[in-house]
mmCIF file of C-alpha atoms in Angstrom:
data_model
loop_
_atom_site.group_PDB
_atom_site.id
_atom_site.type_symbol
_atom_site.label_atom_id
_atom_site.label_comp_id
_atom_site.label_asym_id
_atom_site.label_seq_id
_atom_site.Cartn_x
_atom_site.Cartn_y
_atom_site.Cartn_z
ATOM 1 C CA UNK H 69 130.336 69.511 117.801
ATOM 2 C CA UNK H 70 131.204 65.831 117.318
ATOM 3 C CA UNK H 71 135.711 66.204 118.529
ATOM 4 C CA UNK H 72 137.620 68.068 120.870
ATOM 5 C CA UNK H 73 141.289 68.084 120.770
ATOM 6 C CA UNK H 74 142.712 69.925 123.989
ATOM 7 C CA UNK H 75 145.709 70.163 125.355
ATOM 8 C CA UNK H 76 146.027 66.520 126.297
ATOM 9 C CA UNK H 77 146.017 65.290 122.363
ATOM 10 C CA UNK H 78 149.943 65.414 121.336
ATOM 11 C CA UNK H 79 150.444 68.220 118.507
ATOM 12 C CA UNK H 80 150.321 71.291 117.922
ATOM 13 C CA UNK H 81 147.417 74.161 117.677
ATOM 14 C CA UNK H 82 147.287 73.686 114.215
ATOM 15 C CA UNK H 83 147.960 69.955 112.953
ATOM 16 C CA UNK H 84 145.252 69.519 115.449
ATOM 17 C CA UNK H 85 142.792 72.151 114.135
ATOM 18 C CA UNK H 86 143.829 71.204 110.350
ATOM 19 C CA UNK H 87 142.639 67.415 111.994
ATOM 20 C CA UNK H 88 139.494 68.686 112.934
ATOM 21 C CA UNK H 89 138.814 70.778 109.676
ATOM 22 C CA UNK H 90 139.590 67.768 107.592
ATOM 23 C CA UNK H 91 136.877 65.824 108.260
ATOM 24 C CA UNK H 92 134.061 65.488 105.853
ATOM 25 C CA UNK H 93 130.983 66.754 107.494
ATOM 26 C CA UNK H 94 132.878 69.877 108.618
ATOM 27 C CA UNK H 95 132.188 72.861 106.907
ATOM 28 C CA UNK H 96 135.385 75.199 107.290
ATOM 29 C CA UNK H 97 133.598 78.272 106.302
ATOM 30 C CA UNK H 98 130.971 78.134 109.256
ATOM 31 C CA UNK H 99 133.929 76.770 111.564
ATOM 32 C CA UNK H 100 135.433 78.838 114.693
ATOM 33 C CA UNK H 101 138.261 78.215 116.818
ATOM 34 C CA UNK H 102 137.661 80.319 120.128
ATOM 35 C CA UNK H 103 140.641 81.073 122.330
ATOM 36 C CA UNK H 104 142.334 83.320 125.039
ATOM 37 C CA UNK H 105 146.267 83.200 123.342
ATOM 38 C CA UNK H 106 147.322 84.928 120.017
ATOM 39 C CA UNK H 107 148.525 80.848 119.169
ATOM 40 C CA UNK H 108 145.041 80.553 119.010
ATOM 41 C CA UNK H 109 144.084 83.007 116.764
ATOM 42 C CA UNK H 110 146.959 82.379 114.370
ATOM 43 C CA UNK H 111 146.406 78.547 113.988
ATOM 44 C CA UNK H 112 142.573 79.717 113.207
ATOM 45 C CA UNK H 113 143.983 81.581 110.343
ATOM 46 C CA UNK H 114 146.683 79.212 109.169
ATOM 47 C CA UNK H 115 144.115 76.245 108.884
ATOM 48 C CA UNK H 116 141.441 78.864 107.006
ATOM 49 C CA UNK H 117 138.683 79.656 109.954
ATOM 50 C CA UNK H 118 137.915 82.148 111.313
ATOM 51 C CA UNK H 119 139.310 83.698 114.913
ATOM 52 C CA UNK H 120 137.102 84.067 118.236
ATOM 53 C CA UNK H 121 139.446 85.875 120.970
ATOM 54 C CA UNK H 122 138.365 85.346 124.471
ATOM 55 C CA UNK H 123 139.143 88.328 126.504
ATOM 56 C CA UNK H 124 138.633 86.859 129.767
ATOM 57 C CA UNK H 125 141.833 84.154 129.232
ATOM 58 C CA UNK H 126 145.972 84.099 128.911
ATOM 59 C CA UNK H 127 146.232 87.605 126.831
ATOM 60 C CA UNK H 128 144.986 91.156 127.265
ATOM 61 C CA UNK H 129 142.346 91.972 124.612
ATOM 62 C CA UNK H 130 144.870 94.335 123.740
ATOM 63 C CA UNK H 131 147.602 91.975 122.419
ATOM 64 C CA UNK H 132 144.342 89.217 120.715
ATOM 65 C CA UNK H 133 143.033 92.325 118.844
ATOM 66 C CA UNK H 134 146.062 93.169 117.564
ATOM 67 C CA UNK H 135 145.904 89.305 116.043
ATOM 68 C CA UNK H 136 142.954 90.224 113.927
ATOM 69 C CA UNK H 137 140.507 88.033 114.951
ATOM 70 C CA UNK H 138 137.233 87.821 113.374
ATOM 71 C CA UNK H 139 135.227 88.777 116.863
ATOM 72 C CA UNK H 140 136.551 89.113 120.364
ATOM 73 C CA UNK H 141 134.270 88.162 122.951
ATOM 74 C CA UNK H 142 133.697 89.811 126.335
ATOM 75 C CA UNK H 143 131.394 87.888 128.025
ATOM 76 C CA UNK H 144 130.897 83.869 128.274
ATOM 77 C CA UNK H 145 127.520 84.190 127.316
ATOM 78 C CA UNK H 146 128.169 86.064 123.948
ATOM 79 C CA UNK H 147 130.177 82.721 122.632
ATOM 80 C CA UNK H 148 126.821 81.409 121.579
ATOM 81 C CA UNK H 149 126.557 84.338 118.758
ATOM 82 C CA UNK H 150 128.998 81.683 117.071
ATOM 83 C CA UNK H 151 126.588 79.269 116.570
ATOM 84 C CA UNK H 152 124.451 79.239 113.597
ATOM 85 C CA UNK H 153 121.560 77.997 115.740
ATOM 86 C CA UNK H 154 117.493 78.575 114.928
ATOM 87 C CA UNK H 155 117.011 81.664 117.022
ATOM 88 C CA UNK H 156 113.905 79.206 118.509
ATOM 89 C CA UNK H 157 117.142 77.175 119.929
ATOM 90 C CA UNK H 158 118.653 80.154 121.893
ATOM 91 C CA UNK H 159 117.599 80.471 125.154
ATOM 92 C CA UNK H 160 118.550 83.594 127.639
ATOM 93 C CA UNK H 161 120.684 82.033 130.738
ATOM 94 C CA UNK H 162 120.181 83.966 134.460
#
């Protein structure tokens, strides 16, 4: 991960994901956009990549699920199943 564009970046979920996307060494298909709000999970699918839903955030898993994202995740720890990391670079925390 090379940008982050949070909350303090003017725009919206989108224009700012669509920003991200956009750039050349970014490959959309392997891309994620992880969040806890069903804005997240719809700007994922507006700008073409795929949905993580965070159930521990803003929304019930209840209301991200019915979104439609690709995974919902339960636990912090499970965000690295995003990554497509050498399983020799994945390392069990606690």
């Amino acid at each position: 991960m090379s940008q982050v564009l949070g909350g303090e970046i003017a725009g919206s979920k989108g224009a700012k994901l669509a920003r991200l996307l956009a750039a050349p060494q970014v490959a959309v298909e392997r891309s994620w956009m992880v969040g806890d709000a069903a804005s997240d999970i719809r700007a994922a699918h507006e700008a073409g990549c795929r949905a993580a839903a965070v159930s521990w955030g803003w929304q019930s898993p209840e209301r991200l699920a019915s979104m439609a994202p690709e995974r919902v995740i339960a636990q912090p720890q499970a965000l690295i199943s995003l990554c497509d990391l050498p399983s020799s670079d994945i390392r069990e925390v606690g």
